[in-house]
Short mmCIF file of C-alpha atoms in Angstrom, two decimals:
data_model
loop_
_atom_site.label_atom_id
_atom_site.label_comp_id
_atom_site.label_asym_id
_atom_site.label_seq_id
_atom_site.Cartn_x
_atom_site.Cartn_y
_atom_site.Cartn_z
CA MET Y 5 112.17 35.40 130.11
CA ALA Y 6 108.98 35.39 132.16
CA GLU Y 7 107.77 32.15 130.60
CA LEU Y 8 111.12 30.50 131.24
CA ASP Y 9 111.18 31.72 134.84
CA SER Y 10 107.70 30.23 135.40
CA LEU Y 11 108.91 26.68 134.70
CA VAL Y 12 109.31 24.36 137.67
CA GLY Y 13 112.92 23.72 138.72
CA LEU Y 14 115.75 24.34 136.22
CA THR Y 15 117.38 26.87 138.56
CA GLU Y 16 120.87 26.62 137.08
CA VAL Y 17 119.53 26.53 133.53
CA LYS Y 18 117.63 29.76 134.12
CA LYS Y 19 120.82 31.39 135.46
CA ASP Y 20 122.81 30.28 132.41
CA VAL Y 21 120.18 31.55 129.98
CA SER Y 22 119.89 34.84 131.86
CA SER Y 23 123.67 35.33 131.71
CA LEU Y 24 123.64 34.58 128.00
CA VAL Y 25 120.83 37.06 127.35
CA ASN Y 26 122.58 39.75 129.39
CA LEU Y 27 125.78 39.23 127.43
CA LEU Y 28 123.94 39.58 124.13
CA GLN Y 29 122.28 42.78 125.34
CA ILE Y 30 125.70 44.23 126.22
CA ARG Y 31 127.03 43.25 122.78
CA LYS Y 32 124.07 44.98 121.14
CA ILE Y 33 124.72 48.18 123.08
CA ARG Y 34 128.40 48.12 122.11
CA GLU Y 35 127.48 47.65 118.47
CA GLU Y 36 125.06 50.59 118.59
CA ARG Y 37 127.81 52.79 120.05
CA GLY Y 38 130.36 51.72 117.47
CA LEU Y 39 132.53 49.83 119.95
CA THR Y 40 134.49 46.70 119.16
CA VAL Y 41 132.56 43.44 119.60
CA MET Y 42 134.39 40.12 119.68
CA PRO Y 43 132.98 37.25 117.59
CA MET Y 44 130.76 34.95 119.63
CA SER Y 45 129.30 31.53 118.89
CA LEU Y 46 125.65 31.17 119.91
CA HIS Y 47 125.48 27.43 119.26
CA LEU Y 48 124.82 25.43 122.43
CA VAL Y 49 125.18 22.00 123.98
CA PHE Y 50 122.28 20.89 126.20
CA SER Y 51 123.41 17.93 128.29
CA GLY Y 52 121.27 15.90 130.65
CA ASN Y 53 118.97 12.93 130.96
CA PRO Y 54 115.73 12.63 128.95
CA GLY Y 55 112.71 14.41 130.40
CA THR Y 56 114.61 17.29 132.01
CA GLY Y 57 113.20 20.13 129.90
CA LYS Y 58 115.80 20.52 127.15
CA THR Y 59 113.36 20.81 124.25
CA THR Y 60 111.08 23.16 126.18
CA VAL Y 61 113.94 25.51 127.02
CA ALA Y 62 115.21 25.42 123.42
CA ARG Y 63 111.76 26.46 122.17
CA LEU Y 64 111.58 29.34 124.65
CA LEU Y 65 115.13 30.39 123.82
CA ALA Y 66 114.19 30.69 120.15
CA LYS Y 67 111.39 33.10 121.08
CA ILE Y 68 113.68 35.13 123.36
CA TYR Y 69 116.29 35.47 120.61
CA GLN Y 70 113.64 36.53 118.11
CA ARG Y 71 112.42 39.31 120.42
CA MET Y 72 116.00 40.46 120.91
CA GLY Y 73 116.61 40.60 117.17
CA VAL Y 74 119.18 37.81 117.24
CA LEU Y 75 116.97 35.56 115.08
CA SER Y 76 114.52 36.70 112.41
CA LYS Y 77 111.76 34.12 113.00
CA GLY Y 78 112.28 32.45 116.38
CA HIS Y 79 110.96 28.99 115.56
CA LEU Y 80 112.33 25.59 116.55
CA VAL Y 81 113.03 22.67 114.22
CA GLU Y 82 113.55 19.45 116.18
CA VAL Y 83 115.29 16.45 114.64
CA ASP Y 84 117.33 13.37 115.51
CA ARG Y 85 119.62 11.03 113.57
CA SER Y 86 116.78 9.45 111.61
CA GLY Y 87 115.86 12.83 110.15
CA MET Y 88 119.41 13.64 109.08
CA VAL Y 89 121.12 10.46 107.89
CA GLY Y 90 120.17 8.84 104.62
CA GLY Y 91 120.54 5.30 103.38
CA TYR Y 92 122.78 5.90 100.40
CA VAL Y 93 125.54 8.22 99.21
CA GLY Y 94 124.34 11.78 98.61
CA GLN Y 95 121.00 11.46 100.39
CA THR Y 96 122.34 12.60 103.78
CA ALA Y 97 123.68 15.92 102.51
CA ILE Y 98 120.34 16.70 100.87
CA LYS Y 99 118.40 15.91 104.05
CA VAL Y 100 120.66 18.09 106.22
CA GLN Y 101 120.53 20.99 103.76
CA GLU Y 102 116.73 20.83 103.74
CA LEU Y 103 116.72 20.91 107.55
CA LEU Y 104 119.03 23.93 107.58
CA GLU Y 105 116.72 25.76 105.19
CA ARG Y 106 113.70 24.98 107.38
CA ALA Y 107 115.55 26.17 110.49
CA MET Y 108 116.79 29.44 108.97
CA GLY Y 109 115.82 32.33 111.24
CA GLY Y 110 115.39 29.99 114.21
CA ILE Y 111 116.98 27.13 116.11
CA LEU Y 112 117.83 23.66 114.83
CA PHE Y 113 117.55 21.31 117.82
CA ILE Y 114 119.33 17.97 117.32
CA ASP Y 115 118.32 15.48 120.01
CA GLU Y 116 120.66 12.59 120.82
CA ALA Y 117 123.24 14.20 118.53
CA TYR Y 118 125.89 11.69 119.63
CA ALA Y 119 124.10 9.07 117.53
CA LEU Y 120 125.40 10.81 114.41
CA THR Y 121 128.96 9.68 115.11
CA ALA Y 122 128.31 6.50 117.10
CA ASN Y 123 128.84 4.20 114.11
CA LYS Y 124 132.11 4.24 112.19
CA GLY Y 125 131.34 1.67 109.48
CA PRO Y 126 131.87 2.37 105.77
CA THR Y 127 128.12 2.25 105.10
CA ASP Y 128 127.23 4.76 107.82
CA PHE Y 129 126.68 8.34 106.71
CA GLY Y 130 126.54 10.03 110.10
CA GLN Y 131 129.86 11.78 109.53
CA GLU Y 132 128.55 13.15 106.25
CA ALA Y 133 125.67 14.68 108.21
CA VAL Y 134 128.11 16.31 110.62
CA ASP Y 135 130.26 17.71 107.80
CA THR Y 136 127.24 19.16 106.03
CA LEU Y 137 125.94 20.58 109.28
CA LEU Y 138 129.24 22.33 110.06
CA LYS Y 139 129.35 23.93 106.63
CA GLY Y 140 125.75 25.10 106.98
CA MET Y 141 126.45 26.57 110.41
CA GLU Y 142 129.31 28.58 108.94
CA ASP Y 143 127.37 29.74 105.89
CA HIS Y 144 124.32 30.85 107.90
CA ARG Y 145 125.87 31.91 111.21
CA ASP Y 146 124.08 35.27 111.20
CA ASP Y 147 120.54 33.83 111.33
CA LEU Y 148 120.79 30.23 112.52
CA ILE Y 149 121.54 28.65 115.87
CA VAL Y 150 122.14 24.94 116.38
CA ILE Y 151 121.60 23.22 119.72
CA VAL Y 152 122.82 19.65 120.17
CA ALA Y 153 121.45 17.63 123.08
CA GLY Y 154 122.01 14.32 124.82
CA TYR Y 155 123.58 12.48 127.74
CA PRO Y 156 126.61 14.36 129.19
CA ASP Y 157 129.27 11.67 128.63
CA LEU Y 158 128.07 10.80 125.15
CA MET Y 159 127.95 14.47 124.14
CA GLU Y 160 131.63 14.82 125.11
CA GLU Y 161 132.45 11.89 122.81
CA PHE Y 162 130.39 13.51 120.05
CA LEU Y 163 132.27 16.81 120.30
CA ASP Y 164 135.62 15.02 120.33
CA SER Y 165 134.76 13.14 117.13
CA ASN Y 166 135.39 16.20 114.94
CA PRO Y 167 137.62 19.24 115.64
CA GLY Y 168 135.05 21.50 114.01
CA LEU Y 169 132.40 20.53 116.54
CA ARG Y 170 134.39 21.47 119.62
CA SER Y 171 135.29 24.88 118.20
CA ARG Y 172 131.69 25.77 117.35
CA PHE Y 173 129.94 24.34 120.40
CA ASN Y 174 131.75 25.94 123.33
CA LYS Y 175 128.81 26.83 125.57
CA PHE Y 176 127.32 24.06 127.73
CA ILE Y 177 124.07 24.12 129.68
CA TYR Y 178 123.51 21.17 132.02
CA PHE Y 179 119.99 20.00 132.87
CA SER Y 180 119.90 18.20 136.20
CA ASP Y 181 117.24 15.64 137.11
CA TYR Y 182 114.10 16.86 138.86
CA VAL Y 183 113.84 16.23 142.60
CA PRO Y 184 110.61 14.72 144.02
CA GLU Y 185 109.21 18.10 145.10
CA GLU Y 186 109.62 19.47 141.58
CA LEU Y 187 108.01 16.40 140.03
CA VAL Y 188 105.03 16.82 142.34
CA ALA Y 189 104.70 20.47 141.28
CA ILE Y 190 104.82 19.49 137.59
CA PHE Y 191 102.34 16.68 138.12
CA LYS Y 192 99.96 18.85 140.11
CA GLY Y 193 100.07 21.54 137.44
CA THR Y 194 99.08 18.94 134.86
CA CYS Y 195 96.25 17.64 137.02
CA GLU Y 196 94.85 21.13 137.61
CA ARG Y 197 94.25 21.66 133.93
CA PRO Y 198 90.70 21.23 132.56
CA ALA Y 199 89.20 17.71 132.33
CA THR Y 200 90.41 16.44 135.71
CA ASN Y 201 89.49 17.08 139.35
CA ALA Y 202 91.95 14.67 140.91
CA ALA Y 203 94.81 17.11 141.53
CA ARG Y 204 95.16 16.78 145.29
CA THR Y 205 94.86 12.99 145.50
CA ALA Y 206 97.04 12.45 142.44
CA ALA Y 207 99.74 14.80 143.72
CA SER Y 208 99.92 12.97 147.03
CA THR Y 209 100.23 9.65 145.23
CA CYS Y 210 102.90 11.07 142.93
CA TRP Y 211 104.89 12.26 145.95
CA ILE Y 212 104.96 8.77 147.44
CA ILE Y 213 105.93 7.18 144.11
CA SER Y 214 108.69 9.67 143.31
CA ARG Y 215 110.11 9.63 146.85
CA ASN Y 216 110.32 5.84 146.85
CA ALA Y 217 111.77 5.81 143.33
CA MET Y 218 114.53 8.22 144.34
CA ARG Y 219 115.43 6.14 147.37
CA SER Y 220 115.63 2.98 145.29
CA GLY Y 221 117.68 4.67 142.57
CA THR Y 222 115.15 4.02 139.80
CA GLY Y 223 113.84 6.52 137.27
CA ILE Y 224 111.47 9.09 138.73
CA LEU Y 225 110.02 11.05 135.88
CA PRO Y 226 108.67 8.19 133.77
CA MET Y 227 106.88 6.72 136.80
CA ALA Y 228 105.38 10.05 137.76
CA ALA Y 229 104.48 11.02 134.22
CA ARG Y 230 102.32 8.00 133.40
CA PRO Y 231 99.45 8.97 135.73
CA ALA Y 232 99.63 12.55 134.47
CA ILE Y 233 99.18 11.43 130.87
CA SER Y 234 96.15 9.32 131.81
CA LEU Y 235 94.55 12.02 133.94
CA LYS Y 236 94.65 14.52 131.08
CA ARG Y 237 92.13 12.42 129.16
CA PRO Y 238 88.47 13.43 129.70
CA SER Y 239 87.40 9.78 129.59
CA CYS Y 240 89.67 9.04 132.53
CA ALA Y 241 88.20 11.91 134.50
CA ARG Y 242 84.68 10.58 133.85
CA ARG Y 243 85.66 7.12 135.04
CA THR Y 244 87.17 8.61 138.20
CA ALA Y 245 83.99 10.53 138.94
CA SER Y 246 81.71 7.49 138.55
CA PRO Y 247 81.53 5.55 141.86
CA ASP Y 248 79.31 2.83 140.41
CA ARG Y 249 81.68 1.87 137.64
CA LYS Y 250 83.07 -1.65 138.08
CA THR Y 251 86.73 -2.15 137.50
CA SER Y 252 88.40 -5.29 136.28
CA PRO Y 253 91.30 -6.82 138.22
CA MET Y 254 94.72 -5.48 137.34
CA ARG Y 255 96.94 -7.66 135.26
CA SER Y 256 100.38 -8.51 136.52
#
């Protein structure tokens, strides 16, 4: 839990994960004492916009579950529609079964899961992927956890597309957007890593960008993340440190 707690923001997510972990610990104690334990689904729905930490939390959750003895391996297998749906009859089931085998002992993380049921045409095999997934979840429920992720509204439509989905995914964790102060903290942490000395100046710039983006209603994280990606490169740091380097005019 320490690594999860060290992440910037995600206050409500941390509370939800902590409650889940505490509940599992209580269940384990009851089992050890021979007390009755009600069946519990550990499959989760992560809803929220892109770039809000869903994959990171899923990876940490796999490690936490492994240490608790809930999962045997504690690894994460990440996939989306393209990795599950085939182009002809029979191929989809094989692909999903292979994914389930790879994820055994860990977590299967399906990003943009709603895309599996978005198309209803006769040549679309998304529903076949869902059916195979549901069967695999039932067959391997003792050592496999599935997390589906995506936009809140679209995830509701996904769960409503099949009665089996709603019954198995009954725990939701919502990932809210980062506020400017949190984006600055993330950006500064990136800048303070090796290969860059521009942390203070970059963080100030990021604050101005993210504050203005929030006021205008545009996306914050993509705008703030682009400088961070560039500043991680050693070549960029060298260019920043060279005052004699001539720069070409910016293109519009």
